[in-house]
Short mmCIF file of C-alpha atoms in Angstrom, two decimals:
data_model
loop_
_atom_site.label_atom_id
_atom_site.label_comp_id
_atom_site.label_asym_id
_atom_site.label_seq_id
_atom_site.Cartn_x
_atom_site.Cartn_y
_atom_site.Cartn_z
CA MET A 1 139.27 247.61 99.79
CA GLU A 2 137.65 244.25 100.56
CA ALA A 3 139.44 241.77 102.84
CA ARG A 4 140.48 238.52 101.20
CA PRO A 5 138.62 235.53 102.65
CA SER A 6 140.79 232.99 104.44
CA LEU A 7 140.75 229.94 106.68
CA HIS A 8 143.06 229.10 109.57
CA ARG A 9 144.75 225.70 109.94
CA TRP A 10 146.01 224.61 113.37
CA ARG A 11 146.25 221.62 115.73
CA ASP A 12 144.30 221.30 118.98
CA ASP A 13 145.58 219.89 122.30
CA ALA A 14 145.00 216.33 121.05
CA GLY A 15 147.02 217.00 117.87
CA VAL A 16 143.92 216.95 115.67
CA LEU A 17 144.06 219.21 112.63
CA GLN A 18 141.45 221.99 112.78
CA ILE A 19 140.43 224.35 109.96
CA THR A 20 138.35 227.32 111.07
CA GLU A 21 137.23 230.71 109.80
CA GLN A 22 138.46 232.43 112.98
CA PRO A 23 142.08 232.12 114.15
CA PRO A 24 142.61 230.23 117.41
CA LYS A 25 143.55 232.26 120.48
CA GLY A 26 146.97 231.57 121.96
CA ARG A 27 148.00 229.03 119.30
CA ARG A 28 150.19 229.03 116.24
CA TYR A 29 148.23 228.72 113.02
CA GLU A 30 148.65 228.92 109.25
CA ARG A 31 146.48 231.24 107.19
CA ILE A 32 145.00 229.63 104.05
CA GLU A 33 143.68 231.81 101.22
CA ARG A 34 140.21 230.87 99.97
CA ASP A 35 140.53 232.30 96.46
CA THR A 36 139.25 230.14 93.63
CA PRO A 37 142.22 228.51 91.85
CA ALA A 38 143.06 229.85 88.41
CA GLY A 39 141.36 227.96 85.60
CA ILE A 40 138.22 227.07 87.55
CA ARG A 41 135.09 228.94 86.53
CA VAL A 42 131.78 228.71 88.35
CA SER A 43 128.72 229.86 86.43
CA GLY A 44 125.04 229.14 85.90
CA ASP A 45 121.95 229.45 88.00
CA GLY A 46 122.10 226.04 89.63
CA THR A 47 119.42 224.38 87.51
CA ASP A 48 120.19 221.01 85.98
CA THR A 49 119.81 221.03 82.20
CA HIS A 50 120.68 217.34 81.75
CA GLU A 51 117.94 214.75 81.41
#
């Protein structure tokens, strides 16, 4: 089973909001799921077909 990717939201000593891939040590944090929202589809090979 593959782990679901997530981010961690927390505030540093100065009260600045931080969002990191690793949870902070010794701090409270909120886990944020990184799943693509329903209804959004990403496709293609990255080449621009518009002129």
